[in-house]
Amino acid sequence: MSAIKLDHVSKHWGTMRAVDDVSLTADEGALLVLLGPSGCGKSTTLRLIAGLEQPDGGTITIGGADVTGLTPAQRKISMVFQSYALFPHLSVAENIVFGLRVRRMPRAERETRLKRVADIVGLGQLLDRKPSQLSGGQRQRVALGRAIIAEARVCLMDEPLSNLDAKLRHEMRTEIRALQQRLGMTMVYVTHDQTEAMTMADRIVLMRDGRIEQNGTPEELYNRPATAFTARFIGTPPMNLIAQGERLVGVRPEHIRIVSQDGHAARVRTVEHLGADSIVLCDISDQPVSVRQDGFIKASPGDDIRLAWDASHEHLFDKESGRRLETAAGEARLVASG
Amino acid sequence: MNAWLLLLPAAVLLVAFTHYPILATIRHSLFISRRNGTEVFVGLDNYRSMAADPIFWKALINNFWFALGTIPTSIALALLMAVWVNRNMRGRGFLRLAYFTPTVLPMIAVANIWLFFYTPDYGLLDQLRGLFDLAGWNWLGSPSTVMPCLIVMVIWKEAGFFMIFYLAALQQLSPDLEEAAAVEGASRWYTFRRITFPLLMPTTLFVAINAVINSFKLVDHLVIMTKGGPNNASTLLLYYIYEVAFTFQDSAYAATLTVVLLVLLSTLALLKFGYLDRRIHYQ
């Protein structure tokens, strides 16, 4: 049993509500991503789960046991820090087995586990090095190794890939996800990168100003954003929101077509060619709209084009509250097809 | 050429105030000066008479005990105080300031304050003794207590100064490391022993070198408080050099003693650069 449950958890510093009445559940063996812009409270939520901060209200349970008042060690979790938090004066091997030595595990078993973990994270040749002699990706692996060697059922990750370059980030993303599934760990993963969240998560909790904006699977967040904020946060480029009276009409760039007649008149501002597809940035009556098109689009700034989309791809939001409006005509069809 | 010009100011200062005086001192220690101002080469005669000088040995041994008494304790205290004030607590700024006060005070004033503490009969210590009906004691006038008295005062003075270095080093350490250790289940003492203390080693070495140099540099307090007495019980090497040079006006012998001090300190410097530096982790 290693499911994590937060029940009305709050944490504030002075008048700043860092985490405000947050309830969520990470199922056993699942990867839950806490997503949001910086300062939204996602890291604080993770630190509350880790026991590095004490909540001002609410309860936290891990595997059914109330851990709210326990120390990090008593919660039997492992954690990967954004800075990796490797001990700079200890070798890679010493870093990885640090926790085992703390718990006075016999040397023989320590060595066996170290060998196994070094194989998993691919550090076999580097065990005698100091962290300063490693590349960013290798340091990341040491931090991973230290997190999995204790075989804790719960692993917490605080923006573990934010210090890596794009290519390495992509590799490690796949690797961490594979590792999590192979070891069957319950993982809570904090990131501000929606691509990471979409590709890795079983469930995404999108946070904003200390509160949960939406809690759902990646598909739900993409297909049925509950608020305009979610709509703007998910997708590259994110959903276009066009003001129409009291409502915001949301359409994803990939659902917009360039047509020769009918549709909405638009003027091209710039075109980004990504290779497999192109992003055309245009204006519809002075509101920016991006359009994703397959292949190489021959349009130049200043061109007048016409845009169209199916009503079934429209998402409607209330302009004032940002909440999703369920009255859209296409709603029924969308639910039927999705 | 331009490069040498840029180096010139630093080079002039170094040569004029460090390198030339050292060489001149070594040369001077091989001569004796006559009354008429001429110098006569005597080879190692000065060193032979130094080896036969009981006060020199007394000063050297005193200095050894003085160093042993002050260095480890002041460093340990400094570390303890730094760890204590390196956290969020009420009055932290005041506490830090209080620890640092001894360093800010002029040394002559410090010596006078402590002179009052140690004064027989009506000094602070003897008044405390009086509360328990104990007789007065001449703290600085007895060969058995003069050295411990000086040691306590110097520890009080040095610990606060060294604390600042430890405090600066502690604040350089990432709090993530402590948290990572806590997640792994390490106790505070274990974390201190295996993480914090090893990472503070560069500071410890720096502080230790300073402490050693200071223990050979102490003069002002001796001039004010004991003048090396009683019966040379508190004579330290540099104070003896000062006396020989300026009271006895024997500059050749003072140069000889200075060479000994130089050799001692440069040996320590070599030990630091040659051995300890390689065993310490620098960030």
PDB file of C-alpha atoms in Angstrom, chain B residues 10-237:
ATOM      1  CA  ALA B  10      52.530  44.629  -6.178  1.00  0.00           C
ATOM      2  CA  ALA B  11      56.095  43.448  -6.726  1.00  0.00           C
ATOM      3  CA  VAL B  12      57.579  46.548  -5.106  1.00  0.00           C
ATOM      4  CA  LEU B  13      55.405  46.157  -2.026  1.00  0.00           C
ATOM      5  CA  LEU B  14      56.152  42.445  -1.719  1.00  0.00           C
ATOM      6  CA  VAL B  15      59.885  42.864  -2.129  1.00  0.00           C
ATOM      7  CA  ALA B  16      60.156  45.921   0.103  1.00  0.00           C
ATOM      8  CA  PHE B  17      58.034  44.653   2.967  1.00  0.00           C
ATOM      9  CA  THR B  18      58.259  40.855   2.773  1.00  0.00           C
ATOM     10  CA  HIS B  19      61.110  39.361   0.795  1.00  0.00           C
ATOM     11  CA  TYR B  20      63.875  41.842   1.540  1.00  0.00           C
ATOM     12  CA  PRO B  21      63.163  41.958   5.318  1.00  0.00           C
ATOM     13  CA  ILE B  22      63.260  38.161   5.476  1.00  0.00           C
ATOM     14  CA  LEU B  23      66.618  37.961   3.723  1.00  0.00           C
ATOM     15  CA  ALA B  24      67.966  40.883   5.768  1.00  0.00           C
ATOM     16  CA  THR B  25      66.864  39.178   8.983  1.00  0.00           C
ATOM     17  CA  ILE B  26      68.575  35.927   8.023  1.00  0.00           C
ATOM     18  CA  ARG B  27      71.761  37.819   7.112  1.00  0.00           C
ATOM     19  CA  HIS B  28      71.589  39.856  10.312  1.00  0.00           C
ATOM     20  CA  SER B  29      71.340  36.711  12.418  1.00  0.00           C
ATOM     21  CA  LEU B  30      74.806  35.675  11.186  1.00  0.00           C
ATOM     22  CA  PHE B  31      76.489  38.891  12.444  1.00  0.00           C
ATOM     23  CA  ILE B  32      76.890  40.751  15.696  1.00  0.00           C
ATOM     24  CA  SER B  33      76.884  44.540  15.927  1.00  0.00           C
ATOM     25  CA  ARG B  34      79.628  46.396  17.719  1.00  0.00           C
ATOM     26  CA  ARG B  35      79.035  49.531  19.749  1.00  0.00           C
ATOM     27  CA  ASN B  36      80.649  51.650  17.017  1.00  0.00           C
ATOM     28  CA  GLY B  37      78.082  50.368  14.500  1.00  0.00           C
ATOM     29  CA  THR B  38      80.274  47.927  12.560  1.00  0.00           C
ATOM     30  CA  GLU B  39      79.112  44.367  12.033  1.00  0.00           C
ATOM     31  CA  VAL B  40      81.241  41.293  12.490  1.00  0.00           C
ATOM     32  CA  PHE B  41      80.475  37.974  10.837  1.00  0.00           C
ATOM     33  CA  VAL B  42      80.130  35.276  13.513  1.00  0.00           C
ATOM     34  CA  GLY B  43      78.572  32.404  11.537  1.00  0.00           C
ATOM     35  CA  LEU B  44      76.210  30.328  13.636  1.00  0.00           C
ATOM     36  CA  ASP B  45      77.422  31.748  16.971  1.00  0.00           C
ATOM     37  CA  ASN B  46      74.095  33.478  17.584  1.00  0.00           C
ATOM     38  CA  TYR B  47      72.262  30.188  17.099  1.00  0.00           C
ATOM     39  CA  ARG B  48      74.611  28.407  19.496  1.00  0.00           C
ATOM     40  CA  SER B  49      73.985  30.926  22.234  1.00  0.00           C
ATOM     41  CA  MET B  50      70.264  30.732  21.510  1.00  0.00           C
ATOM     42  CA  ALA B  51      70.343  26.955  22.020  1.00  0.00           C
ATOM     43  CA  ALA B  52      71.980  27.608  25.395  1.00  0.00           C
ATOM     44  CA  ASP B  53      69.477  30.326  26.365  1.00  0.00           C
ATOM     45  CA  PRO B  54      66.984  28.905  28.929  1.00  0.00           C
ATOM     46  CA  ILE B  55      64.540  31.804  28.407  1.00  0.00           C
ATOM     47  CA  PHE B  56      64.320  31.026  24.683  1.00  0.00           C
ATOM     48  CA  TRP B  57      63.369  27.418  25.475  1.00  0.00           C
ATOM     49  CA  LYS B  58      60.976  28.593  28.139  1.00  0.00           C
ATOM     50  CA  ALA B  59      59.282  30.940  25.635  1.00  0.00           C
ATOM     51  CA  LEU B  60      59.104  28.209  23.015  1.00  0.00           C
ATOM     52  CA  ILE B  61      57.551  25.712  25.427  1.00  0.00           C
ATOM     53  CA  ASN B  62      55.165  28.376  26.761  1.00  0.00           C
ATOM     54  CA  ASN B  63      54.144  29.130  23.201  1.00  0.00           C
ATOM     55  CA  PHE B  64      53.513  25.452  22.549  1.00  0.00           C
ATOM     56  CA  TRP B  65      51.182  25.156  25.566  1.00  0.00           C
ATOM     57  CA  PHE B  66      49.559  28.452  24.723  1.00  0.00           C
ATOM     58  CA  ALA B  67      48.834  27.258  21.153  1.00  0.00           C
ATOM     59  CA  LEU B  68      47.561  23.906  22.390  1.00  0.00           C
ATOM     60  CA  GLY B  69      45.326  25.625  24.936  1.00  0.00           C
ATOM     61  CA  THR B  70      43.817  28.213  22.623  1.00  0.00           C
ATOM     62  CA  ILE B  71      43.547  26.741  19.116  1.00  0.00           C
ATOM     63  CA  PRO B  72      41.362  23.632  19.483  1.00  0.00           C
ATOM     64  CA  THR B  73      39.031  25.198  22.031  1.00  0.00           C
ATOM     65  CA  SER B  74      38.499  28.454  20.182  1.00  0.00           C
ATOM     66  CA  ILE B  75      37.831  26.622  16.910  1.00  0.00           C
ATOM     67  CA  ALA B  76      35.398  24.193  18.522  1.00  0.00           C
ATOM     68  CA  LEU B  77      33.594  27.048  20.279  1.00  0.00           C
ATOM     69  CA  ALA B  78      33.456  29.079  17.074  1.00  0.00           C
ATOM     70  CA  LEU B  79      31.910  26.164  15.189  1.00  0.00           C
ATOM     71  CA  LEU B  80      29.401  25.521  17.960  1.00  0.00           C
ATOM     72  CA  MET B  81      28.324  29.161  18.115  1.00  0.00           C
ATOM     73  CA  ALA B  82      28.095  29.417  14.316  1.00  0.00           C
ATOM     74  CA  VAL B  83      25.869  26.343  14.072  1.00  0.00           C
ATOM     75  CA  TRP B  84      23.747  27.782  16.852  1.00  0.00           C
ATOM     76  CA  VAL B  85      23.189  31.227  15.342  1.00  0.00           C
ATOM     77  CA  ASN B  86      22.822  29.886  11.791  1.00  0.00           C
ATOM     78  CA  ARG B  87      19.066  29.457  11.996  1.00  0.00           C
ATOM     79  CA  ASN B  88      15.951  31.452  12.386  1.00  0.00           C
ATOM     80  CA  MET B  89      15.525  32.502  15.974  1.00  0.00           C
ATOM     81  CA  ARG B  90      14.658  35.540  18.003  1.00  0.00           C
ATOM     82  CA  GLY B  91      17.524  37.946  18.654  1.00  0.00           C
ATOM     83  CA  ARG B  92      19.791  36.240  16.141  1.00  0.00           C
ATOM     84  CA  GLY B  93      21.299  39.510  14.987  1.00  0.00           C
ATOM     85  CA  PHE B  94      21.979  40.568  18.560  1.00  0.00           C
ATOM     86  CA  LEU B  95      23.594  37.224  19.367  1.00  0.00           C
ATOM     87  CA  ARG B  96      25.824  37.377  16.311  1.00  0.00           C
ATOM     88  CA  LEU B  97      26.873  40.895  17.254  1.00  0.00           C
ATOM     89  CA  ALA B  98      27.567  39.847  20.835  1.00  0.00           C
ATOM     90  CA  TYR B  99      29.866  37.057  19.668  1.00  0.00           C
ATOM     91  CA  PHE B 100      31.706  39.423  17.393  1.00  0.00           C
ATOM     92  CA  THR B 101      32.223  42.196  19.975  1.00  0.00           C
ATOM     93  CA  PRO B 102      35.572  40.916  21.306  1.00  0.00           C
ATOM     94  CA  THR B 103      37.019  41.245  17.802  1.00  0.00           C
ATOM     95  CA  VAL B 104      35.816  44.798  17.377  1.00  0.00           C
ATOM     96  CA  LEU B 105      37.149  46.064  20.710  1.00  0.00           C
ATOM     97  CA  PRO B 106      40.680  47.528  20.709  1.00  0.00           C
ATOM     98  CA  MET B 107      43.164  45.049  22.119  1.00  0.00           C
ATOM     99  CA  ILE B 108      44.445  47.435  24.770  1.00  0.00           C
ATOM    100  CA  ALA B 109      40.885  47.931  26.058  1.00  0.00           C
ATOM    101  CA  VAL B 110      40.320  44.178  26.073  1.00  0.00           C
ATOM    102  CA  ALA B 111      43.490  43.653  28.058  1.00  0.00           C
ATOM    103  CA  ASN B 112      42.398  46.238  30.613  1.00  0.00           C
ATOM    104  CA  ILE B 113      38.955  44.678  31.014  1.00  0.00           C
ATOM    105  CA  TRP B 114      40.513  41.286  31.699  1.00  0.00           C
ATOM    106  CA  LEU B 115      43.120  42.866  33.936  1.00  0.00           C
ATOM    107  CA  PHE B 116      40.222  43.981  36.086  1.00  0.00           C
ATOM    108  CA  PHE B 117      38.692  40.479  36.090  1.00  0.00           C
ATOM    109  CA  TYR B 118      41.978  39.008  37.292  1.00  0.00           C
ATOM    110  CA  THR B 119      42.936  41.691  39.815  1.00  0.00           C
ATOM    111  CA  PRO B 120      43.656  40.151  43.251  1.00  0.00           C
ATOM    112  CA  ASP B 121      41.033  40.699  45.985  1.00  0.00           C
ATOM    113  CA  TYR B 122      38.731  43.230  44.329  1.00  0.00           C
ATOM    114  CA  GLY B 123      38.777  41.845  40.732  1.00  0.00           C
ATOM    115  CA  LEU B 124      35.670  40.144  39.392  1.00  0.00           C
ATOM    116  CA  LEU B 125      36.996  36.610  39.835  1.00  0.00           C
ATOM    117  CA  ASP B 126      38.091  37.157  43.406  1.00  0.00           C
ATOM    118  CA  GLN B 127      34.793  38.827  44.290  1.00  0.00           C
ATOM    119  CA  LEU B 128      33.055  35.664  43.034  1.00  0.00           C
ATOM    120  CA  ARG B 129      35.450  33.596  45.114  1.00  0.00           C
ATOM    121  CA  GLY B 130      34.595  35.834  48.041  1.00  0.00           C
ATOM    122  CA  LEU B 131      30.956  34.743  47.814  1.00  0.00           C
ATOM    123  CA  PHE B 132      32.133  31.237  48.710  1.00  0.00           C
ATOM    124  CA  ASP B 133      34.470  32.542  51.451  1.00  0.00           C
ATOM    125  CA  LEU B 134      37.547  31.716  49.420  1.00  0.00           C
ATOM    126  CA  ALA B 135      40.691  33.817  49.859  1.00  0.00           C
ATOM    127  CA  GLY B 136      41.879  36.171  47.134  1.00  0.00           C
ATOM    128  CA  TRP B 137      44.276  34.833  44.524  1.00  0.00           C
ATOM    129  CA  ASN B 138      46.862  36.674  42.467  1.00  0.00           C
ATOM    130  CA  TRP B 139      45.783  35.201  39.130  1.00  0.00           C
ATOM    131  CA  LEU B 140      48.319  36.897  36.916  1.00  0.00           C
ATOM    132  CA  GLY B 141      51.021  36.951  39.583  1.00  0.00           C
ATOM    133  CA  SER B 142      51.287  33.194  40.096  1.00  0.00           C
ATOM    134  CA  PRO B 143      53.296  31.088  37.641  1.00  0.00           C
ATOM    135  CA  SER B 144      50.693  28.306  37.926  1.00  0.00           C
ATOM    136  CA  THR B 145      47.672  30.393  36.861  1.00  0.00           C
ATOM    137  CA  VAL B 146      49.041  33.100  34.595  1.00  0.00           C
ATOM    138  CA  MET B 147      49.063  30.949  31.463  1.00  0.00           C
ATOM    139  CA  PRO B 148      45.540  29.509  31.847  1.00  0.00           C
ATOM    140  CA  CYS B 149      44.285  33.064  32.488  1.00  0.00           C
ATOM    141  CA  LEU B 150      45.789  34.286  29.226  1.00  0.00           C
ATOM    142  CA  ILE B 151      44.448  31.260  27.385  1.00  0.00           C
ATOM    143  CA  VAL B 152      40.882  31.881  28.563  1.00  0.00           C
ATOM    144  CA  MET B 153      41.067  35.510  27.483  1.00  0.00           C
ATOM    145  CA  VAL B 154      42.432  34.675  24.041  1.00  0.00           C
ATOM    146  CA  ILE B 155      39.780  31.993  23.490  1.00  0.00           C
ATOM    147  CA  TRP B 156      37.106  34.569  24.355  1.00  0.00           C
ATOM    148  CA  LYS B 157      38.635  36.961  21.862  1.00  0.00           C
ATOM    149  CA  GLU B 158      39.267  34.525  18.992  1.00  0.00           C
ATOM    150  CA  ALA B 159      36.148  32.352  19.065  1.00  0.00           C
ATOM    151  CA  GLY B 160      33.816  35.165  17.993  1.00  0.00           C
ATOM    152  CA  PHE B 161      36.118  36.147  15.168  1.00  0.00           C
ATOM    153  CA  PHE B 162      36.385  32.598  13.845  1.00  0.00           C
ATOM    154  CA  MET B 163      32.632  32.181  14.194  1.00  0.00           C
ATOM    155  CA  ILE B 164      32.108  34.753  11.455  1.00  0.00           C
ATOM    156  CA  PHE B 165      34.069  32.592   9.019  1.00  0.00           C
ATOM    157  CA  TYR B 166      32.126  29.479   9.981  1.00  0.00           C
ATOM    158  CA  LEU B 167      28.849  31.360   9.732  1.00  0.00           C
ATOM    159  CA  ALA B 168      29.734  32.556   6.231  1.00  0.00           C
ATOM    160  CA  ALA B 169      30.688  29.007   5.222  1.00  0.00           C
ATOM    161  CA  LEU B 170      27.506  27.537   6.699  1.00  0.00           C
ATOM    162  CA  GLN B 171      25.401  29.975   4.728  1.00  0.00           C
ATOM    163  CA  GLN B 172      27.144  28.893   1.548  1.00  0.00           C
ATOM    164  CA  LEU B 173      25.988  25.309   2.095  1.00  0.00           C
ATOM    165  CA  SER B 174      22.815  24.431   0.228  1.00  0.00           C
ATOM    166  CA  PRO B 175      19.923  23.615   2.586  1.00  0.00           C
ATOM    167  CA  ASP B 176      19.038  20.881   0.065  1.00  0.00           C
ATOM    168  CA  LEU B 177      21.945  18.806   1.369  1.00  0.00           C
ATOM    169  CA  GLU B 178      20.582  18.804   4.898  1.00  0.00           C
ATOM    170  CA  GLU B 179      17.104  17.985   3.604  1.00  0.00           C
ATOM    171  CA  ALA B 180      18.423  15.186   1.403  1.00  0.00           C
ATOM    172  CA  ALA B 181      20.164  13.723   4.453  1.00  0.00           C
ATOM    173  CA  ALA B 182      16.967  14.077   6.504  1.00  0.00           C
ATOM    174  CA  VAL B 183      14.964  12.232   3.837  1.00  0.00           C
ATOM    175  CA  GLU B 184      17.542   9.426   4.013  1.00  0.00           C
ATOM    176  CA  GLY B 185      16.964   9.212   7.747  1.00  0.00           C
ATOM    177  CA  ALA B 186      20.208  10.746   8.987  1.00  0.00           C
ATOM    178  CA  SER B 187      20.089  12.247  12.468  1.00  0.00           C
ATOM    179  CA  ARG B 188      21.281  15.802  12.995  1.00  0.00           C
ATOM    180  CA  TRP B 189      24.525  14.637  14.546  1.00  0.00           C
ATOM    181  CA  TYR B 190      25.138  12.142  11.711  1.00  0.00           C
ATOM    182  CA  THR B 191      24.453  14.857   9.142  1.00  0.00           C
ATOM    183  CA  PHE B 192      26.833  17.195  10.919  1.00  0.00           C
ATOM    184  CA  ARG B 193      29.561  14.559  11.152  1.00  0.00           C
ATOM    185  CA  ARG B 194      29.370  13.228   7.612  1.00  0.00           C
ATOM    186  CA  ILE B 195      28.104  16.203   5.609  1.00  0.00           C
ATOM    187  CA  THR B 196      28.400  19.586   7.297  1.00  0.00           C
ATOM    188  CA  PHE B 197      31.751  19.202   9.022  1.00  0.00           C
ATOM    189  CA  PRO B 198      33.621  17.752   6.016  1.00  0.00           C
ATOM    190  CA  LEU B 199      32.214  20.525   3.831  1.00  0.00           C
ATOM    191  CA  LEU B 200      33.440  23.097   6.381  1.00  0.00           C
ATOM    192  CA  MET B 201      37.001  21.708   6.279  1.00  0.00           C
ATOM    193  CA  PRO B 202      38.363  24.481   4.014  1.00  0.00           C
ATOM    194  CA  THR B 203      37.133  26.998   6.593  1.00  0.00           C
ATOM    195  CA  THR B 204      38.498  24.942   9.472  1.00  0.00           C
ATOM    196  CA  LEU B 205      41.906  24.857   7.828  1.00  0.00           C
ATOM    197  CA  PHE B 206      41.856  28.585   7.178  1.00  0.00           C
ATOM    198  CA  VAL B 207      40.784  29.304  10.728  1.00  0.00           C
ATOM    199  CA  ALA B 208      43.360  26.894  12.137  1.00  0.00           C
ATOM    200  CA  ILE B 209      46.204  28.551  10.213  1.00  0.00           C
ATOM    201  CA  ASN B 210      45.028  31.915  11.492  1.00  0.00           C
ATOM    202  CA  ALA B 211      44.802  30.611  15.020  1.00  0.00           C
ATOM    203  CA  VAL B 212      48.342  29.257  14.883  1.00  0.00           C
ATOM    204  CA  ILE B 213      49.697  32.518  13.500  1.00  0.00           C
ATOM    205  CA  ASN B 214      47.782  34.481  16.146  1.00  0.00           C
ATOM    206  CA  SER B 215      49.157  32.319  18.919  1.00  0.00           C
ATOM    207  CA  PHE B 216      52.668  33.280  17.800  1.00  0.00           C
ATOM    208  CA  LYS B 217      51.710  36.902  17.272  1.00  0.00           C
ATOM    209  CA  LEU B 218      50.355  37.759  20.696  1.00  0.00           C
ATOM    210  CA  VAL B 219      52.259  40.707  22.178  1.00  0.00           C
ATOM    211  CA  ASP B 220      49.945  43.560  23.162  1.00  0.00           C
ATOM    212  CA  HIS B 221      48.120  41.723  25.927  1.00  0.00           C
ATOM    213  CA  LEU B 222      51.394  40.584  27.457  1.00  0.00           C
ATOM    214  CA  VAL B 223      52.746  44.138  27.472  1.00  0.00           C
ATOM    215  CA  ILE B 224      49.647  45.375  29.290  1.00  0.00           C
ATOM    216  CA  MET B 225      48.937  42.465  31.583  1.00  0.00           C
ATOM    217  CA  THR B 226      52.045  40.506  32.577  1.00  0.00           C
ATOM    218  CA  LYS B 227      55.188  41.755  30.823  1.00  0.00           C
ATOM    219  CA  GLY B 228      56.045  38.078  30.393  1.00  0.00           C
ATOM    220  CA  GLY B 229      56.142  37.446  34.142  1.00  0.00           C
ATOM    221  CA  PRO B 230      56.166  36.153  36.732  1.00  0.00           C
ATOM    222  CA  ASN B 231      59.589  34.562  36.190  1.00  0.00           C
ATOM    223  CA  ASN B 232      58.949  34.318  32.406  1.00  0.00           C
ATOM    224  CA  ALA B 233      55.922  32.076  33.028  1.00  0.00           C
ATOM    225  CA  SER B 234      53.955  33.990  30.374  1.00  0.00           C
ATOM    226  CA  THR B 235      56.755  34.877  27.961  1.00  0.00           C
ATOM    227  CA  LEU B 236      55.836  33.905  24.432  1.00  0.00           C
ATOM    228  CA  LEU B 237      58.244  33.809  21.498  1.00  0.00           C
TER     229      LEU B 237
END
